[in-house]
Amino acid sequence: MNNGLRRLIYDYLIQSGLEANMASYLNALILFIGIILVALLMDYILWKLFRFLSVRFARQSKTNFDDFLVFNKVPRYVAHIIPLWLLYRYLPLAFLDFENTEGFVLKAIEILAVILVLVLIRSLLRSIKDYLKTLPHMKDKPLDSYIQVFMIFAWIGGILTFFAVLTDITIWKFFTTLGAASAVILLIFKDTILGLVASIQVSINDMVRIGDWITFEKFGADGNVTEISLATVKVQNFDKTITTIPTYSLISDSFKNWRGMQASGGRRIKRALLIKQKSIKFLTAENIETLKGIQIITKYIETRNSTIDTYNKEHGMDKQLAINGRNLTNIGVFRKYVETYLKNHSAINQKMTLMTRQLPPTSQGIPLEIYAFSSDKRWENYEYIMADIFDHLLAALPYFELEVFELPTTFNNGLEEIEIEE
């Protein structure tokens, strides 16, 4: 039937007085234009039909996955399949008298089919990605990286199919050829391969998620991860700038992920007061009586002082010199005060590590370090809590006759006094 229609047009042209050669060319042109117009008309009708049905179905369905299918034009690309098959089936009929042209047209349609499949796969994967990002347990996963990995394999398959169609060589022969040229391919696609390996490792080992707060000093990054792709990781710093980090650097270099802190019960406070060494002393009886007025350590001082007095009397210690026997020191009592103060602080998580420790002496004094965890992990609240604690402790130091170390604003070198400009 198809061949009869082709011959009918050809015979009509011959009867019209055209030469056989000219009739063949004109016959091919008429059939070519006619089949193209029919395919375009069918494509338009199917597009309108698919669009109407998909939009209507998306509005009535309970899931929003079909909404993403419509948004990413999946029905539009599906509508191209039947017209493309029509071209593949009937367009070569227009060129039966031209064998070379017929082969070229078939290859062109096959290449269009491969491109359509790749575009359809890309749109479908994007729809899946957009849908998964709406699920609470998938929001922090590097879905962009997964999609890019799938698309790389899809494009590799598509490119191999292109060459197979153009050269009439099977795909397996191309794999054999690629094996011989693997060194060149590895060199050209080195960054892509490294990114692919890094993305897989980052995903499998759960090293970074979207939304994680990371600090990467090498790249000056300190903020939240906003995107993880095959080649790069985007970090929005707290100053609202964007830092782009190569994905491979996440497995080759060291960085800090604060997710553990955010998932825990508190945020660590680790800061020290530098106590001036000359202000440290043994407490006299008068000092002890004065410090008993500090309510949160009254019981501790009474109990501790009674124990020390009993020990000194039992061992006959001469207390005319304070160094003899056992004694209370102002820094020791202050350390106990700090610990008790933190244990009664409402913003400190009492279930996590809490201690006040004395670090080795330095040239700038003796560090008395606070190690605790605030219950509120939000940055601004955390800073407020830490500042509130140290405001109080700095103001409390004089009650224990302790001083914070400060660099002198003047010094004497033995010849003259030189003032340091501030």
Phi, psi and omega in degrees: 000313179297316179294326178295321178295319179297316180290330180296316178294319180296315180295322180297321179291322177296317180293338179281356176101008179279152176290157184300318182294313179295322178298323179295315180295315181293322177299315179296318181296317180296315179295321180299310180296319181297314181294321178298316180296318178298318180295318179296319178296317179295321179297318180295315180296313180296323178298313179298318181295311181296322180295315180298313183292318183292318179296318180294317179294320181296324180289329184270337183283156181277330179275156179258009178296319180292334175297319179290328176298317179293318182298323181269013171064029177298314177300326180295318180287327177296326180295340179283343189296310183295313176302323179292321175297322178299318178295318181294326183279321190247337183297323178299339180297333180288344185238030180296332179275357181230089188299317181297317179294321179300316178296320179296317180296318179298318179294321179297318179293321179296321177294319175299323179295318179296317179298318179298318179297317180297316180295321179295319178297317179299314180295321179294318179295321177297321178296318178297317180298312181298323179291315181296329179293342177277347180276132184304319184279359180245357184296329184265006181271146180283068184295325179301321180294318179299314182298318180296323177297313179299319182291328177298314178296323179295317180291324176299314177298321180294317180295319178296322178293322176305308182295323179296321179291317184290327186253357182059032177249141181292157182297325182296326177293327177293323177298321178297318179294320179295328177299322179289331182258020185298324181298317179294318180297317179298323180291317182291318185256030183301310182298320180295318180293317178298319178296321179296313179298317181295318181298318179295316180294319178299319181289313183295316182277357178054046182285321182219140174236159174295129182102347179293145172268118179235153175237119182233092187298327182300324182254006180067030182262131176207092183177201185261139178286125181253338183203137175235114180242185184294324186255329187223160172237125180262131180238124174269109181291165183290344174270013176074007172278163182247128175248131178256125183243132174300134183302323182297334181294338181292336179252348181259338181239168181265134175218166182249125176252123184271011182300322180301319178295316182293330180274347182276186182272000182190170178246132190290137169250118181220093183213148186240151168262130178269106184273130178294125188297325183292345180273354181277134183203167171285150179270134174275172179299323179294318178300317182296317179298323179294316183289340177296342179285348176278108195299320187287348178238011180301311182296320180297315182295317180298313181294314182293320181293320178296319179296318181293317179298318180297317180296315182295322179291319180296329182257008174062042182284135177275105185270012172296330171253124186298335184290339181288141177072202181260147185213158170270142176246155181293326179287327178293317179293322178295321178299319178292323178298315180299315180298316180293321178299317180293323180292340179257005182276127185291339183268000180260133178284111185283348181273353180252172184306131180217119177200158172240119185234152179260124180268167181303141180302146178233176179290349180248021177114186181258116180288126173249104192264137174264125178232106183205180181228127177280143180291326180271121185263355179294136190305308184295321179289322178299315180295323180294316180298314181295318178296320180299319180295313184284333171303314182294315184293321178296322178288336182277339185306314182301333179294338179256010181055039176251155180230148175274138180291135175222141175297137181293143176277344175223155174209157182244121181268013179097339181247316182208160179263125182246126181267132179274126179288137178260000000 
